[in-house]
CSV table of C-alpha atoms in Angstrom, one decimal:
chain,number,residue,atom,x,y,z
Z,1,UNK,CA,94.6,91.6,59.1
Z,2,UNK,CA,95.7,88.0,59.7
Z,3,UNK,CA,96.6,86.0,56.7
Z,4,UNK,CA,93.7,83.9,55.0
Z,5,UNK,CA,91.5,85.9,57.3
Z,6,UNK,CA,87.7,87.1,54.9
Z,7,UNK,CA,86.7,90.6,54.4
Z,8,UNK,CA,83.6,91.7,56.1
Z,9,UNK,CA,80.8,92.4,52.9
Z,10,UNK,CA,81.2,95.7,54.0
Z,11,UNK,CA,84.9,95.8,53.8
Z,12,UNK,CA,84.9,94.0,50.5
Z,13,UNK,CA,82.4,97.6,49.0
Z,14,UNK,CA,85.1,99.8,50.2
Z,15,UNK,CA,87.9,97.6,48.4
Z,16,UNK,CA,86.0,97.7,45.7
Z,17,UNK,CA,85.6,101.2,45.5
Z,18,UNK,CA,89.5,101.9,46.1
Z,19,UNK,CA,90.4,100.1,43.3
Z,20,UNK,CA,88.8,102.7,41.0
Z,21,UNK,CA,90.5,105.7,39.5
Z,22,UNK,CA,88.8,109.2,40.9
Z,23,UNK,CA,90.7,111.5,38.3
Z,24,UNK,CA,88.5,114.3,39.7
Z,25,UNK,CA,86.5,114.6,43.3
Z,26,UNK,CA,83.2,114.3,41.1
Z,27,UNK,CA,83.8,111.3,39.6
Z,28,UNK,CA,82.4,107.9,39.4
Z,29,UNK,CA,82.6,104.4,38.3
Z,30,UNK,CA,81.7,101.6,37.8
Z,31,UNK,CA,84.0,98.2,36.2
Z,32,UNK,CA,82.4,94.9,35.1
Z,33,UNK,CA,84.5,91.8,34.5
Z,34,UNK,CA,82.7,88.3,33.2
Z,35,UNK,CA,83.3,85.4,31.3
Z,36,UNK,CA,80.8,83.6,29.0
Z,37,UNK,CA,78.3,82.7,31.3
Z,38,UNK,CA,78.4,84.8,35.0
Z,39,UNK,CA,79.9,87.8,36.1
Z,40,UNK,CA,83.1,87.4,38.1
Z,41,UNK,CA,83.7,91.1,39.7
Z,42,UNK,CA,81.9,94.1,40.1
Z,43,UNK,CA,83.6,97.4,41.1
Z,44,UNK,CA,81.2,100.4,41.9
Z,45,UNK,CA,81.5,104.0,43.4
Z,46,UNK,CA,79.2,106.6,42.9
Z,47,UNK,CA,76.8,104.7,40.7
Z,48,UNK,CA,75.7,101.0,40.4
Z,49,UNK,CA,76.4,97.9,37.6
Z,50,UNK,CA,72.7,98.3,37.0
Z,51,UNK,CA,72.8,102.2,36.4
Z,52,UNK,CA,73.0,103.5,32.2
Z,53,UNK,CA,75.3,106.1,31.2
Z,54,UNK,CA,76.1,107.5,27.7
Z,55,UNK,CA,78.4,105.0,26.8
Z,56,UNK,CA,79.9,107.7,24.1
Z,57,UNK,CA,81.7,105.4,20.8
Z,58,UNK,CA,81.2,101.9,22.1
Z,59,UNK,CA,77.6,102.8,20.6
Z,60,UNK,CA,79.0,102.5,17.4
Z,61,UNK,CA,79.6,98.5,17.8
Z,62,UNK,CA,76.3,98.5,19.3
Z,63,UNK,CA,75.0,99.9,16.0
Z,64,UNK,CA,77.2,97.3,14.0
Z,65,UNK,CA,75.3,94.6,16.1
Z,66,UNK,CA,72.1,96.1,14.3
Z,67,UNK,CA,73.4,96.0,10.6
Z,68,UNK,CA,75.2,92.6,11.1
Z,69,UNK,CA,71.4,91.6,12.5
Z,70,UNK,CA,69.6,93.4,8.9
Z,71,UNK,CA,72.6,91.4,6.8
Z,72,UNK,CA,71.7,87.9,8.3
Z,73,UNK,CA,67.9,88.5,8.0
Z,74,UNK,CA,68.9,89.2,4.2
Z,75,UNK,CA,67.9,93.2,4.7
Z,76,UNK,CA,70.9,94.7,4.3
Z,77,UNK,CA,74.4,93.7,2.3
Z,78,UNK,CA,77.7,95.1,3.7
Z,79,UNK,CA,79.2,95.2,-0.1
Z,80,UNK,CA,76.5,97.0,-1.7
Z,81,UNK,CA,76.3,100.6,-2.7
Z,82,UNK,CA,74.3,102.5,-0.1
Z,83,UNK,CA,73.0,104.6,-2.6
Z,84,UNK,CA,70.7,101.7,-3.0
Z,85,UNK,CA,69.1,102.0,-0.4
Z,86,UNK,CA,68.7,105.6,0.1
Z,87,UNK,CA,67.5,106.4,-3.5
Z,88,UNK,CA,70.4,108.8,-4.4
Z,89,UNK,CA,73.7,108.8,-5.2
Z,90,UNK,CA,76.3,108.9,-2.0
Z,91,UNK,CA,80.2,109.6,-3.7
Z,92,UNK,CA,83.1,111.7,-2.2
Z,93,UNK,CA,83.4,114.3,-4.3
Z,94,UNK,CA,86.8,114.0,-5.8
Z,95,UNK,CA,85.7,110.2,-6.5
Z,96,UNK,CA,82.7,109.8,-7.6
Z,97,UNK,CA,83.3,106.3,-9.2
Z,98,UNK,CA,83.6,104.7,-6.0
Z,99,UNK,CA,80.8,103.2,-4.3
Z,100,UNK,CA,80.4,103.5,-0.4
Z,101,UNK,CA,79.6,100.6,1.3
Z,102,UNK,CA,78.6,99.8,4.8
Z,103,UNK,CA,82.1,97.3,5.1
Z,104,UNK,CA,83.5,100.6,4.3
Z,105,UNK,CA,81.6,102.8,6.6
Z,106,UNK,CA,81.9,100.6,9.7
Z,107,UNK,CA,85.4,100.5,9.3
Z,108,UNK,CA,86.1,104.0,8.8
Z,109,UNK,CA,87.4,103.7,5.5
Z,110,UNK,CA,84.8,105.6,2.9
Z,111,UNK,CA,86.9,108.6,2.8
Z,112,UNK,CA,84.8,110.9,5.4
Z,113,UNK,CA,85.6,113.3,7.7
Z,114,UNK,CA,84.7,115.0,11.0
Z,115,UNK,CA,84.9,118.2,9.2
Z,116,UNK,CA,81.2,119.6,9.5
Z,117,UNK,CA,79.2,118.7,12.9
Z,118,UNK,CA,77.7,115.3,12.6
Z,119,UNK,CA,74.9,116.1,15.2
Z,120,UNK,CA,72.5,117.2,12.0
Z,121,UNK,CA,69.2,118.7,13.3
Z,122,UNK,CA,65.7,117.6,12.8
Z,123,UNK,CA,64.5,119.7,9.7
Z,124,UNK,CA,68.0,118.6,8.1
Z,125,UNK,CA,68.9,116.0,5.3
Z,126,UNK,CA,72.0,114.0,5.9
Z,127,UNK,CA,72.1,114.2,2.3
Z,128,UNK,CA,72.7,118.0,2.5
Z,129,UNK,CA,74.8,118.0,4.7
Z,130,UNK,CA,76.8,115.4,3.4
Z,131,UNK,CA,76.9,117.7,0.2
Z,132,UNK,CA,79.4,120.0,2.2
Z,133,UNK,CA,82.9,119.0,0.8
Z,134,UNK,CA,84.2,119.5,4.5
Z,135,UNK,CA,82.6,116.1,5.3
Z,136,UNK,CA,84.8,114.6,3.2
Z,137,UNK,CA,88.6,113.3,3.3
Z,138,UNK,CA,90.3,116.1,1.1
Z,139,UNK,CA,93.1,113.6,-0.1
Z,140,UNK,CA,91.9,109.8,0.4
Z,141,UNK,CA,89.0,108.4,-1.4
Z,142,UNK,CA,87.0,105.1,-0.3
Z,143,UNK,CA,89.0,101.6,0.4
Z,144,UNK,CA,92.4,103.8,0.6
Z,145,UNK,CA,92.7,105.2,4.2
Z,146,UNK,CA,91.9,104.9,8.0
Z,147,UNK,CA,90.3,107.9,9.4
Z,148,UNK,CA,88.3,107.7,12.4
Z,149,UNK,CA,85.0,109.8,11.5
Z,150,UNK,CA,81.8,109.8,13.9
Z,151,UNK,CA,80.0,110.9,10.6
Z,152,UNK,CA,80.1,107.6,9.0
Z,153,UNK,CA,77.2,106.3,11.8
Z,154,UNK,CA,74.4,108.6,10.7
Z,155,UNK,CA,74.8,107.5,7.2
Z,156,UNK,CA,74.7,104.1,8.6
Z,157,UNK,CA,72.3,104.7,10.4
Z,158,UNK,CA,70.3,106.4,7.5
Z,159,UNK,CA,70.5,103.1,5.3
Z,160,UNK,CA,68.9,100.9,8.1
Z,161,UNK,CA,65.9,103.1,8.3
Z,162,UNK,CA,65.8,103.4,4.5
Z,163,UNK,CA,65.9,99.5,4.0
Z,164,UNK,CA,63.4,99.2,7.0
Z,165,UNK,CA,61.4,101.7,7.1
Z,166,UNK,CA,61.8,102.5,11.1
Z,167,UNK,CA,63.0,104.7,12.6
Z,168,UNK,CA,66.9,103.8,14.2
Z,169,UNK,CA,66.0,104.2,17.4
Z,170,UNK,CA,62.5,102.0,17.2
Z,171,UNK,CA,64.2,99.6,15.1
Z,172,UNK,CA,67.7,99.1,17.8
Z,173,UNK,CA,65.3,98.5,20.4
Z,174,UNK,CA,63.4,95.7,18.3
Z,175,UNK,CA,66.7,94.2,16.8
Z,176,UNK,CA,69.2,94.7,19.4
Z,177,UNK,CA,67.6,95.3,23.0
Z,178,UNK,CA,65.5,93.2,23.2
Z,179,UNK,CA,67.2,89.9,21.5
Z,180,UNK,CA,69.9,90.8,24.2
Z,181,UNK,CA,67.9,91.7,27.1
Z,182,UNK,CA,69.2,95.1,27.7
Z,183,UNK,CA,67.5,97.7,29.4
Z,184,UNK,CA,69.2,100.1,26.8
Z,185,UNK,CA,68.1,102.9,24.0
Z,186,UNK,CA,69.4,105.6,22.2
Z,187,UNK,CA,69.0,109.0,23.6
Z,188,UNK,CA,66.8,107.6,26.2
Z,189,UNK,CA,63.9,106.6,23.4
Z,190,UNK,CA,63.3,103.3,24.5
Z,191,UNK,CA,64.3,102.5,28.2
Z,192,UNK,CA,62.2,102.2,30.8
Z,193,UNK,CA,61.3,104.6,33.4
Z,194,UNK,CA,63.3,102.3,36.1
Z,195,UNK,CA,66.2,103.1,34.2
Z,196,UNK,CA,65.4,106.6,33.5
Z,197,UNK,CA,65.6,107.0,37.4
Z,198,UNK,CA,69.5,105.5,37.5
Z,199,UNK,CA,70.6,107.7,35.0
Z,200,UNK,CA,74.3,108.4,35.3
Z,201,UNK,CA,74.7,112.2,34.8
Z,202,UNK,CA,78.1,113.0,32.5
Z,203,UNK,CA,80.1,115.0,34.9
Z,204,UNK,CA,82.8,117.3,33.7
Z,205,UNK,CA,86.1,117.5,36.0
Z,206,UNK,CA,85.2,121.2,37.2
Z,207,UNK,CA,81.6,119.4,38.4
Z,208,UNK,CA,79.2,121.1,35.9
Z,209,UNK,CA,77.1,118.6,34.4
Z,210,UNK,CA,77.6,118.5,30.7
Z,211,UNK,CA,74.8,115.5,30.1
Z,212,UNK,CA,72.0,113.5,30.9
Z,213,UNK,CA,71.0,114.9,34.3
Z,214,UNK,CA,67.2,113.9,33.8
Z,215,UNK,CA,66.0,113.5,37.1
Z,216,UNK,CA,64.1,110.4,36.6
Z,217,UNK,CA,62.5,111.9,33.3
Z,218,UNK,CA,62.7,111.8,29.9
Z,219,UNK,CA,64.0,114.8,28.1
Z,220,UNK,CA,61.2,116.8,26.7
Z,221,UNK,CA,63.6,116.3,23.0
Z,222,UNK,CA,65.1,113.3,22.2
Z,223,UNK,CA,66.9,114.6,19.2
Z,224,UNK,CA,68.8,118.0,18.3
Z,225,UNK,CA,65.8,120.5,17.0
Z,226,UNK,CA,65.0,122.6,13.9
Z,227,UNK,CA,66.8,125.6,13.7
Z,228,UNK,CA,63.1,127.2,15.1
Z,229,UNK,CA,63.2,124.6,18.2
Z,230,UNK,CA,60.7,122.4,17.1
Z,231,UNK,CA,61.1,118.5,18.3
Z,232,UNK,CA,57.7,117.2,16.6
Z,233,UNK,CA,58.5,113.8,14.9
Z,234,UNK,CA,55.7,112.8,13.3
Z,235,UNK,CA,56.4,114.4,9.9
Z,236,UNK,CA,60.1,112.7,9.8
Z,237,UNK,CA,60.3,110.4,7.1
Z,238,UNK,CA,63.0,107.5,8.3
Z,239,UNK,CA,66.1,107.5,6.0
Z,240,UNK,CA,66.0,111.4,5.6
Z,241,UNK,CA,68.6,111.8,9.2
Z,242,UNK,CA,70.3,108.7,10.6
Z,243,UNK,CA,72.1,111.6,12.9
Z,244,UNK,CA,68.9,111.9,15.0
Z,245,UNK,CA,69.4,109.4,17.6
Z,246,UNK,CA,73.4,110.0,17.7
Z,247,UNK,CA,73.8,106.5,16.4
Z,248,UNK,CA,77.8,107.3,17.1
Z,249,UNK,CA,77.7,107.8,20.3
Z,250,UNK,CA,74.3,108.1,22.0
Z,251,UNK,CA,73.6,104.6,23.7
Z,252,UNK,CA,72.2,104.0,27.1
Z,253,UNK,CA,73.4,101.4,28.4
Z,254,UNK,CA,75.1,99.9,31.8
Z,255,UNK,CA,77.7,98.4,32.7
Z,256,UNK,CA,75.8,94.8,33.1
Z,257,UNK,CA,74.3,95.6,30.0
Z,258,UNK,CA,77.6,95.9,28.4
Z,259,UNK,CA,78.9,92.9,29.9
Z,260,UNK,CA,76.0,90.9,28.4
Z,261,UNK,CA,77.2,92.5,25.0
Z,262,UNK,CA,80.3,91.5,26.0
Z,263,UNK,CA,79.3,87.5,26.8
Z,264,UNK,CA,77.3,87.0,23.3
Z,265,UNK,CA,80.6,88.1,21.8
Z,266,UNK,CA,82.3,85.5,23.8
Z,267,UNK,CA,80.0,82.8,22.7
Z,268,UNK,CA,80.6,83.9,18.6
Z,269,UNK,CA,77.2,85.1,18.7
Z,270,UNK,CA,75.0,82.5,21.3
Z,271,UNK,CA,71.4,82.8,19.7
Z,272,UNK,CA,71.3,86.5,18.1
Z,273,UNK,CA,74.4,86.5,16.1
Z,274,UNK,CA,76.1,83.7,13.7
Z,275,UNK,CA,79.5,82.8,14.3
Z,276,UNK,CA,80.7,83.9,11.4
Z,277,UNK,CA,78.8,87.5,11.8
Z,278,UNK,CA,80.7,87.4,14.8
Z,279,UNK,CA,84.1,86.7,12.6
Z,280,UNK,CA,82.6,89.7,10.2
Z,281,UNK,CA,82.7,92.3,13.3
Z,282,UNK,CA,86.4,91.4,14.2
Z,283,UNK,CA,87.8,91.5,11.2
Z,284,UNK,CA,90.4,92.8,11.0
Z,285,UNK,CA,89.4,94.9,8.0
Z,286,UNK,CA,92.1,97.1,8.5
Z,287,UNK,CA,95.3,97.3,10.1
Z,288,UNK,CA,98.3,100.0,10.5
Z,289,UNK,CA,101.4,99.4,8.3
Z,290,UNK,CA,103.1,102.7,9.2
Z,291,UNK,CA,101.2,105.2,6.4
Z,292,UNK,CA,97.5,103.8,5.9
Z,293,UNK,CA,96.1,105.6,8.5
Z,294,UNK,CA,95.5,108.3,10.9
Z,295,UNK,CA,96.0,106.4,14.4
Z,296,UNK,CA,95.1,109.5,16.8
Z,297,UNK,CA,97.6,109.1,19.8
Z,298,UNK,CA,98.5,105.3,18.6
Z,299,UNK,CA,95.0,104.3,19.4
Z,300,UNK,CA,93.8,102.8,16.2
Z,301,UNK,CA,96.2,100.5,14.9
Z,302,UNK,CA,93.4,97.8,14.1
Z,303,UNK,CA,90.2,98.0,13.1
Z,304,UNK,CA,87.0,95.8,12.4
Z,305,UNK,CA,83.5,96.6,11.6
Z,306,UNK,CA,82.8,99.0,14.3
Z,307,UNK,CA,85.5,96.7,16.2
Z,308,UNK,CA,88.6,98.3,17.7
Z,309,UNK,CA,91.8,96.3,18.9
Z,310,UNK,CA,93.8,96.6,21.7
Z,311,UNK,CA,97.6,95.3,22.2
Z,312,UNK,CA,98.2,95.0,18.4
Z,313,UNK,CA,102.2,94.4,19.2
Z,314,UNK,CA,103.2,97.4,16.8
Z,315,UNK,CA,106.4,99.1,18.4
Z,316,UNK,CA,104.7,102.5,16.9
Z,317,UNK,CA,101.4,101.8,18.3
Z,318,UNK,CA,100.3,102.9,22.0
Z,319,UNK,CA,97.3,100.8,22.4
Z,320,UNK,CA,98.5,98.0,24.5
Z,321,UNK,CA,95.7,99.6,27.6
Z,322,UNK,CA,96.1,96.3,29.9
Z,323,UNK,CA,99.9,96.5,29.3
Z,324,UNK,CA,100.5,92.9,29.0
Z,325,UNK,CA,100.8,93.2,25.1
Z,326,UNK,CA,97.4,90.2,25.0
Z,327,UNK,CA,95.1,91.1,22.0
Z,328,UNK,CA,91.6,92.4,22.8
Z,329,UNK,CA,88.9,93.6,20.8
Z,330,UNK,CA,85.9,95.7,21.8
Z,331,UNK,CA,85.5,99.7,21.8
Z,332,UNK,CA,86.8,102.6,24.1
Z,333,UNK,CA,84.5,105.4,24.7
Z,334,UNK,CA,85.3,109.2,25.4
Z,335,UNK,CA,82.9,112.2,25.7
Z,336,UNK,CA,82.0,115.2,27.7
Z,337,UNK,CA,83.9,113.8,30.7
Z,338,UNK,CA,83.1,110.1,30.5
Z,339,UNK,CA,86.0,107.6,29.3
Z,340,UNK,CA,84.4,103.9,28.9
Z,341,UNK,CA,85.4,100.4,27.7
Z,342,UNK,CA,84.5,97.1,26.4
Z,343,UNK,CA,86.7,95.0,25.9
Z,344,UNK,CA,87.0,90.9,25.3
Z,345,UNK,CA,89.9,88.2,25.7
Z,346,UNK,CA,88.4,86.0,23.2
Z,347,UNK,CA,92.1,83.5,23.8
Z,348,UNK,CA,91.0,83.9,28.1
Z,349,UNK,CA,87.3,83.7,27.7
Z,350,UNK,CA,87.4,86.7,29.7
Z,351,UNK,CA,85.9,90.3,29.0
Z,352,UNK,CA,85.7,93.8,31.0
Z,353,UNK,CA,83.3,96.6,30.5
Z,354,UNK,CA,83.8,100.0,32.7
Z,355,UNK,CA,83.5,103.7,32.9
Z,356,UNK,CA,84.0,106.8,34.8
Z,357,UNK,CA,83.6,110.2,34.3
Z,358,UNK,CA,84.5,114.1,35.3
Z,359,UNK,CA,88.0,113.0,33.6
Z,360,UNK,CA,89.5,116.1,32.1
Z,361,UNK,CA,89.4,116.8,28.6
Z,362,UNK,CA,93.2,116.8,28.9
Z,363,UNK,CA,93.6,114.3,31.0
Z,364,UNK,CA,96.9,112.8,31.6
Z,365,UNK,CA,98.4,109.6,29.6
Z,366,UNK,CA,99.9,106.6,30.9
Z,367,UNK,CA,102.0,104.3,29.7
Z,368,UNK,CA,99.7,104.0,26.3
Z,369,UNK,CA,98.0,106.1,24.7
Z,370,UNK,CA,95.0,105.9,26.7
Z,371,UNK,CA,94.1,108.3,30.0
Z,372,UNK,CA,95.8,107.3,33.1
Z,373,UNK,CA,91.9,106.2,34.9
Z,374,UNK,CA,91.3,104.1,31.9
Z,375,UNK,CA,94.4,102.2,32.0
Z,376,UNK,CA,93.7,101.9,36.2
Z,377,UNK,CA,90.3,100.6,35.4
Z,378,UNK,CA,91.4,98.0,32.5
Z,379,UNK,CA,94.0,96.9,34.9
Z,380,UNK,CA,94.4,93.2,35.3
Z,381,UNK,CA,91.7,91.5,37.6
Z,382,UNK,CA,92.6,90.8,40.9
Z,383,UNK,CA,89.6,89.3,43.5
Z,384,UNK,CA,91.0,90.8,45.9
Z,385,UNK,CA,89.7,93.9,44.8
Z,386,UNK,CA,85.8,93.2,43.9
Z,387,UNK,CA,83.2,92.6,45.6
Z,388,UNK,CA,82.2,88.7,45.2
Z,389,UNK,CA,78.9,89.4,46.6
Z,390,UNK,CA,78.0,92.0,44.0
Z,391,UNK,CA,78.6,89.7,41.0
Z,392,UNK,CA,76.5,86.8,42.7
Z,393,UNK,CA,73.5,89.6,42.8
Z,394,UNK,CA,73.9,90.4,39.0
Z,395,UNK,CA,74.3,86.8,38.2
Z,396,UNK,CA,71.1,85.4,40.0
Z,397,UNK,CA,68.8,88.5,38.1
């Protein structure tokens, strides 16, 4: 091709689509980049910006969004003990003078553990669950120690219905959809039937389909059921289970939806978020000096509320994902075959949101600690490679 010479819109789609890892032949993606006000690149194969997927953990700053929304409407207070709220006492076991706070529980710091299965069924009080001391950190209590554990969220979760009243799901879509404009939910309860239609199924690498393959319906159960296999809601009493709508992992969302998350962030908050909520989220409330924390492959090295860091500078940290050591914040995402990303330059005024799935379970590293398609997807952004025309379409909707 002659130099200077334009890509046919055509040509510019298939460029596009090259630029995006395939780490299996079932795989799609889709990658998002923006600034504060317009999106500058879309990349897209297999599925659309417009189309939701389980984004898997970056639902759990979506969630924080929620509780910093509760704390500025004077609802909720991140230093308070949750027990509170919820009407009994919530203590690790091996220290039960300490108080668990949300500040705590957003940043993975209230001494839990992955240890029971944090999916708790309909029927089931997080409460009694929580009473099984393999929920718990066996060594560190709260305020002492790092450890990444999904069953922080439900509790979460539990206090905002407690202090509400609603249901999690109800209440996200009143307090966070909506303000934002997002097409979005929590295990589907909540998005509209157009978006029902584009759901994303999560592919595993062999093919099978491991999630979400709805076929332009909702799922008859929106939640995991009793032990017998009922899904009736109406006896659930909100506050009892914060686990029911997967508050750790189970947003909808799409990649222009995350982008938009993404942009409000950029703008310390625009009109649904103050500034210094904004500051709150980032933090950092914790970071790694070497013994304070489990890191998980170097990942977590930095934390916020809900907020994870990329390119901390740490010689013992692999988290740089762009590779050009510049400090993000945001979230990564990982489940049942689906890797995913959001991720701002707050310095740039840039940001990127992304996914793919039908990556392996065990899919190869790169250079950091992160999968080889994420670190191809989080790649720096080159026009060249997106389609213009695409991001004018999401802009002028």
């Amino acid at each position: 091709m002659p130099a200077g010479a334009i890509l046919a819109p055509a040509a510019l789609v298939a460029a596009a689509a090259a630029s995006l890892p395939q780490p299996s032949p079932h795989s799609v993606a889709v990658r998002v980049t923006f600034d504060p006000v317009a999106i500058r690149s879309v990349a897209a194969r297999g599925a659309g910006a417009d189309d939701p997927v389980r984004v898997a953990s970056i639902s759990k700053l979506v969630t924080a969004l929620g509780v910093m929304r509760l704390v500025e409407a004077g609802v909720l207070d991140l230093d308070r003990d949750v027990s509170v709220w919820l009407g009994h006492p919530v203590r690790h076991p091996r220290f039960p003078d300490r108080p668990i706070t949300l500040r705590l529980l957003l940043s993975h710091r209230a001494g839990l553990a992955d240890g029971i299965d944090y999916a708790v069924p309909l029927g089931t009080r997080l409460r009694d669950a929580l009473a099984d001391p393999a929920a718990w950190d066996p060594v560190h209590g709260p305020g002492d120690h790092f450890r990444y554990a999904n069953l922080g969220f439900p509790l979460i979760a539990s206090v905002m219905e407690a202090a509400t009243g609603a249901r999690f799901d109800r209440l996200m879509t009143r307090i966070v959809f909506r303000p934002l404009a997002l097409d979005g939910c929590f295990n589907w309860s909540g998005c509209s039937n157009a978006a029902l239609g584009r759901a994303v199924p999560l592919i595993g690498a062999d093919g099978a389909i491991r999630r979400d393959a709805l076929g332009g319906r909702r799922p008859a159960c929106l939640v995991v059921p009793t032990a017998e296999g009922s899904c009736v809601l109406d006896l659930y009493v909100p506050g009892e289970n914060g686990a029911l709508f997967s508050p750790q992992g189970g947003a909808r969302l799409s990649a222009r939806d995350l982008a938009r998350i993404g942009q409000m962030l950029l703008k310390r908050g625009a009109d649904f978020l103050s500034p210094a909520s904004i500051a709150a989220l980032a933090g950092p409330e914790w970071t790694f000096d070497g013994a304070n924390g489990a890191t998980e492959r170097g990942l977590y090295c930095r934390y916020g509320l809900a907020v994870q860091y990329s390119g901390t500078g740490r010689p013992d940290c692999a988290d740089d994902l762009f590779g050009d050591a510049r400090p993000r914040f945001g979230h990564a995402g990982e489940a049942y075959g689906l890797r995913s990303g959001l991720w701002i330059d707050p310095a740039a005024g840039t940001g990127i949101a992304y996914f793919v799935t039908g990556v392996p379970d065990d899919a190869e590293r790169g250079r950091s600690g992160y999968s080889v398609a994420e670190e191809a997807l989080a790649r720096p952004y080159r026009a060249e490679d997106d389609t213009e025309a695409d991001a004018k379409k999401i802009n002028r909707r």
